[in-house]
């Protein structure tokens, strides 16, 4: 069994970097524990298609139901509706969830260090790769960054906010700045959450981020397409960042 676009999530980010830009990864998220309903009558699948037309090289879909309003059905619908690789975001703790993720057609899956123990993360990391899924290892501390390095993670996400409080804190891209230097040189680095403006995106990219993952700011914007384009930062502006 293998997922669609096996290896394609990283490749799409690398291709965007090759064009001179940090990749902007839109987060298809129905509810924010901090901001409430994000859809506000909009269809998430149609919005996903719109964001791809706006230039998104990859997408993220939140499938956690009780606090974020997502579902496996939403992931399946988005995967079928777009022609770019899709990341599944959820609290993944079992191999069964990984099997489901692959069956739903996702290309990549989020593994959160803060919500489970190291042995489980390592098991999930290895199982995901066996299934053709790219694991995005999410970290929030220097210790977790070091652990991601021992895994040999090729995709590392720095969550600027605290997932243990369901990202209700005011974390910003300053956390990416603080932790990025500890990332393995060969890993692709994604700055997640707390990216509210082009300035935030530039700060993350200046620290070496290859991509920024943005949800709430896009959904709250008056013009989602314009907001998306404003976050597409030129990496060439930051020659001192990570390669």
Coordinates of C-alpha atoms in Angstrom, one line a residue:
X1 CA 0.0 0.0 0.0
X2 CA 1.3 3.5 -0.8
X3 CA -0.1 7.0 -0.6
X4 CA -0.6 9.3 -3.6
X5 CA 2.4 11.5 -4.4
X6 CA 4.8 9.3 -2.4
X7 CA 7.7 11.6 -1.6
X8 CA 5.8 14.4 -3.4
X9 CA 5.2 16.6 -0.4
X10 CA 8.9 17.4 0.2
X11 CA 9.4 17.6 -3.6
X12 CA 6.7 20.2 -4.0
X13 CA 8.3 22.3 -1.2
X14 CA 11.7 21.9 -2.7
X15 CA 10.4 22.9 -6.1
X16 CA 8.8 26.1 -4.7
X17 CA 12.2 26.9 -3.0
X18 CA 13.8 26.3 -6.4
X19 CA 11.6 29.0 -7.8
X20 CA 13.0 31.4 -5.1
X21 CA 10.1 31.3 -2.6
X22 CA 9.3 29.8 0.7
X23 CA 6.3 27.4 0.3
X24 CA 3.0 28.6 1.8
X25 CA 1.0 25.6 3.1
X26 CA -2.6 26.5 3.6
X27 CA -4.3 24.7 6.5
X28 CA -7.8 23.5 5.7
X29 CA -9.2 23.8 9.2
X30 CA -12.9 24.2 10.1
X31 CA -12.6 25.3 13.7
X32 CA -10.0 27.1 15.7
X33 CA -10.2 26.5 19.5
X34 CA -9.1 30.1 19.9
X35 CA -11.1 31.9 17.1
X36 CA -14.1 29.5 16.7
X37 CA -15.8 28.7 13.4
X38 CA -13.4 29.5 10.5
X39 CA -15.6 28.3 7.6
X40 CA -18.3 30.9 8.2
X41 CA -20.5 29.3 5.5
X42 CA -17.7 28.5 3.1
X43 CA -17.2 25.0 1.7
X44 CA -13.7 23.7 2.7
X45 CA -13.2 21.6 -0.4
X46 CA -14.0 24.5 -2.7
X47 CA -11.7 26.7 -0.6
X48 CA -9.0 24.1 -1.0
X49 CA -9.4 24.2 -4.8
X50 CA -9.3 28.0 -4.7
X51 CA -6.1 28.0 -2.7
X52 CA -4.4 25.6 -5.2
X53 CA -5.5 27.9 -8.0
X54 CA -3.9 30.7 -6.0
X55 CA -0.6 28.9 -6.2
X56 CA -0.5 26.5 -3.1
X57 CA 2.0 23.7 -4.0
X58 CA 0.7 21.5 -1.2
X59 CA -2.2 21.5 1.4
X60 CA -2.7 20.5 5.0
X61 CA -6.0 19.2 6.2
X62 CA -7.0 19.0 9.9
X63 CA -9.0 15.8 10.5
X64 CA -9.4 16.0 14.3
X65 CA -13.1 16.2 14.9
X66 CA -14.0 17.2 18.5
X67 CA -11.9 20.4 18.9
X68 CA -11.0 21.3 15.3
X69 CA -14.2 20.2 13.4
X70 CA -12.3 18.0 10.9
X71 CA -12.9 14.5 9.7
X72 CA -11.4 11.7 7.6
X73 CA -14.2 12.4 5.1
X74 CA -12.9 15.9 4.6
X75 CA -9.4 14.7 4.0
X76 CA -10.7 12.2 1.4
X77 CA -12.8 14.9 -0.3
X78 CA -9.9 17.3 -0.5
X79 CA -7.4 14.7 -1.8
X80 CA -9.9 13.8 -4.6
X81 CA -10.5 17.5 -5.4
X82 CA -7.0 18.7 -5.9
X83 CA -3.9 17.7 -7.7
X84 CA -1.3 18.6 -5.1
X85 CA 0.1 16.5 -2.2
X86 CA -1.9 16.7 1.0
X87 CA -0.7 16.5 4.7
X88 CA -3.0 15.0 7.3
X89 CA -2.9 16.9 10.6
X90 CA -4.3 15.1 13.6
X91 CA -3.2 13.5 16.9
X92 CA -1.8 10.4 15.4
X93 CA -0.9 7.7 18.0
X94 CA -1.5 4.3 16.3
X95 CA -0.5 2.4 13.2
X96 CA -4.2 2.0 12.4
X97 CA -4.5 5.8 12.0
X98 CA -1.5 5.6 9.6
X99 CA -3.2 2.9 7.5
X100 CA -6.3 5.0 7.4
X101 CA -4.2 8.0 6.3
X102 CA -2.6 6.1 3.4
X103 CA -6.0 4.7 2.4
X104 CA -7.5 8.3 2.3
X105 CA -4.8 9.3 -0.2
X106 CA -2.7 11.7 1.9
X107 CA 1.0 12.1 0.9
X108 CA 2.2 13.1 4.4
X109 CA 1.2 12.8 8.0
X110 CA 1.9 14.9 11.1
X111 CA 3.6 13.3 14.1
X112 CA 3.6 15.5 17.2
X113 CA 6.4 14.9 19.7
X114 CA 4.6 16.8 22.5
X115 CA 1.6 14.5 22.6
X116 CA 3.2 11.1 22.8
X117 CA 6.4 9.4 24.0
X118 CA 9.6 9.1 22.0
X119 CA 9.3 5.4 21.4
X120 CA 5.8 5.8 19.9
X121 CA 6.9 8.6 17.7
X122 CA 9.8 6.5 16.4
X123 CA 7.5 3.6 15.8
X124 CA 5.0 5.8 13.9
X125 CA 7.8 7.4 11.9
X126 CA 9.1 4.1 10.7
X127 CA 5.6 2.7 10.0
X128 CA 4.6 5.9 8.1
X129 CA 7.7 5.5 5.8
X130 CA 6.8 1.9 5.2
X131 CA 3.4 2.9 4.0
X132 CA 4.7 5.5 1.6
X133 CA 3.7 8.4 3.9
X134 CA 6.1 11.3 4.5
X135 CA 6.3 11.9 8.3
X136 CA 6.3 15.6 9.3
X137 CA 7.8 15.5 12.8
X138 CA 6.4 18.5 14.8
X139 CA 8.6 19.9 17.6
X140 CA 8.2 22.8 20.1
X141 CA 11.4 22.6 22.1
X142 CA 15.1 22.3 21.6
X143 CA 15.0 18.8 23.1
X144 CA 12.3 17.7 20.6
X145 CA 14.4 19.2 17.8
X146 CA 17.4 17.1 18.9
X147 CA 15.1 14.0 19.0
X148 CA 13.8 14.7 15.4
X149 CA 17.5 14.8 14.4
X150 CA 18.1 11.3 15.8
X151 CA 15.1 10.0 13.8
X152 CA 16.7 11.3 10.7
X153 CA 13.6 13.3 10.0
X154 CA 13.6 14.9 6.5
X155 CA 10.6 17.1 7.3
X156 CA 10.5 19.0 10.6
X157 CA 7.8 21.4 11.7
X158 CA 8.3 24.0 14.4
X159 CA 5.0 24.7 16.1
X160 CA 5.2 28.3 17.2
X161 CA 2.3 27.7 19.5
X162 CA 1.7 25.2 22.3
X163 CA -0.3 22.3 21.0
X164 CA -0.9 21.2 24.6
X165 CA -3.1 24.3 25.1
X166 CA -4.7 23.6 21.7
X167 CA -2.7 26.6 20.3
X168 CA -4.6 29.1 22.4
X169 CA -1.4 30.9 23.3
X170 CA 0.1 33.9 21.5
X171 CA 3.1 32.1 20.1
X172 CA 4.8 33.6 17.0
X173 CA 7.5 32.9 14.5
X174 CA 10.1 34.0 17.1
X175 CA 10.0 30.4 18.2
X176 CA 11.1 29.3 14.8
X177 CA 14.0 31.8 15.0
X178 CA 15.0 30.4 18.4
X179 CA 15.0 26.7 17.3
X180 CA 15.8 26.7 13.6
X181 CA 19.6 26.6 14.1
X182 CA 19.2 23.2 15.8
X183 CA 17.6 21.6 12.8
X184 CA 19.6 19.1 10.7
X185 CA 21.0 20.9 7.6
X186 CA 19.5 18.3 5.3
X187 CA 15.9 18.6 6.7
X188 CA 13.2 20.8 5.3
X189 CA 12.0 23.1 8.0
X190 CA 8.3 24.2 8.2
X191 CA 7.2 27.1 10.5
X192 CA 3.7 26.2 11.8
X193 CA 1.1 28.4 13.4
X194 CA 1.4 32.0 14.6
X195 CA 2.1 33.3 11.0
X196 CA -0.4 36.2 10.9
X197 CA 1.4 38.6 8.5
X198 CA 4.0 38.8 5.8
X199 CA 6.4 40.1 8.5
X200 CA 5.9 36.9 10.5
X201 CA 6.6 34.8 7.4
X202 CA 9.7 36.8 6.6
X203 CA 11.0 36.3 10.1
X204 CA 10.5 32.6 9.9
X205 CA 12.1 32.4 6.5
X206 CA 15.0 34.6 7.6
X207 CA 15.7 31.9 10.2
X208 CA 15.9 29.3 7.5
X209 CA 12.3 28.0 7.2
X210 CA 11.6 26.3 3.8
X211 CA 7.9 26.7 4.3
X212 CA 5.2 28.3 6.5
X213 CA 2.0 26.5 7.4
X214 CA -0.8 29.0 7.8
X215 CA -4.4 28.4 8.8
X216 CA -6.3 30.9 10.9
X217 CA -4.8 34.0 9.2
X218 CA -6.0 32.9 5.8
X219 CA -9.5 32.0 7.0
X220 CA -9.9 35.4 8.8
X221 CA -8.6 37.4 5.9
X222 CA -11.0 39.6 3.9
X223 CA -9.3 38.4 0.7
X224 CA -7.9 34.9 1.2
X225 CA -6.1 34.9 -2.2
X226 CA -4.4 38.2 -1.6
X227 CA -3.4 37.1 1.9
X228 CA -1.9 33.9 0.5
X229 CA 0.1 35.8 -2.1
X230 CA 1.4 38.2 0.6
X231 CA 2.8 35.3 2.6
X232 CA 4.8 33.9 -0.4
X233 CA 8.2 35.3 0.7
X234 CA 11.2 35.3 -1.5
X235 CA 13.9 33.1 0.1
X236 CA 16.6 34.8 -1.9
X237 CA 16.1 37.9 0.4
X238 CA 17.7 35.9 3.2
X239 CA 21.1 34.5 2.1
X240 CA 22.1 33.8 5.7
X241 CA 19.3 31.4 6.4
X242 CA 19.6 27.6 6.3
X243 CA 20.2 26.1 2.8

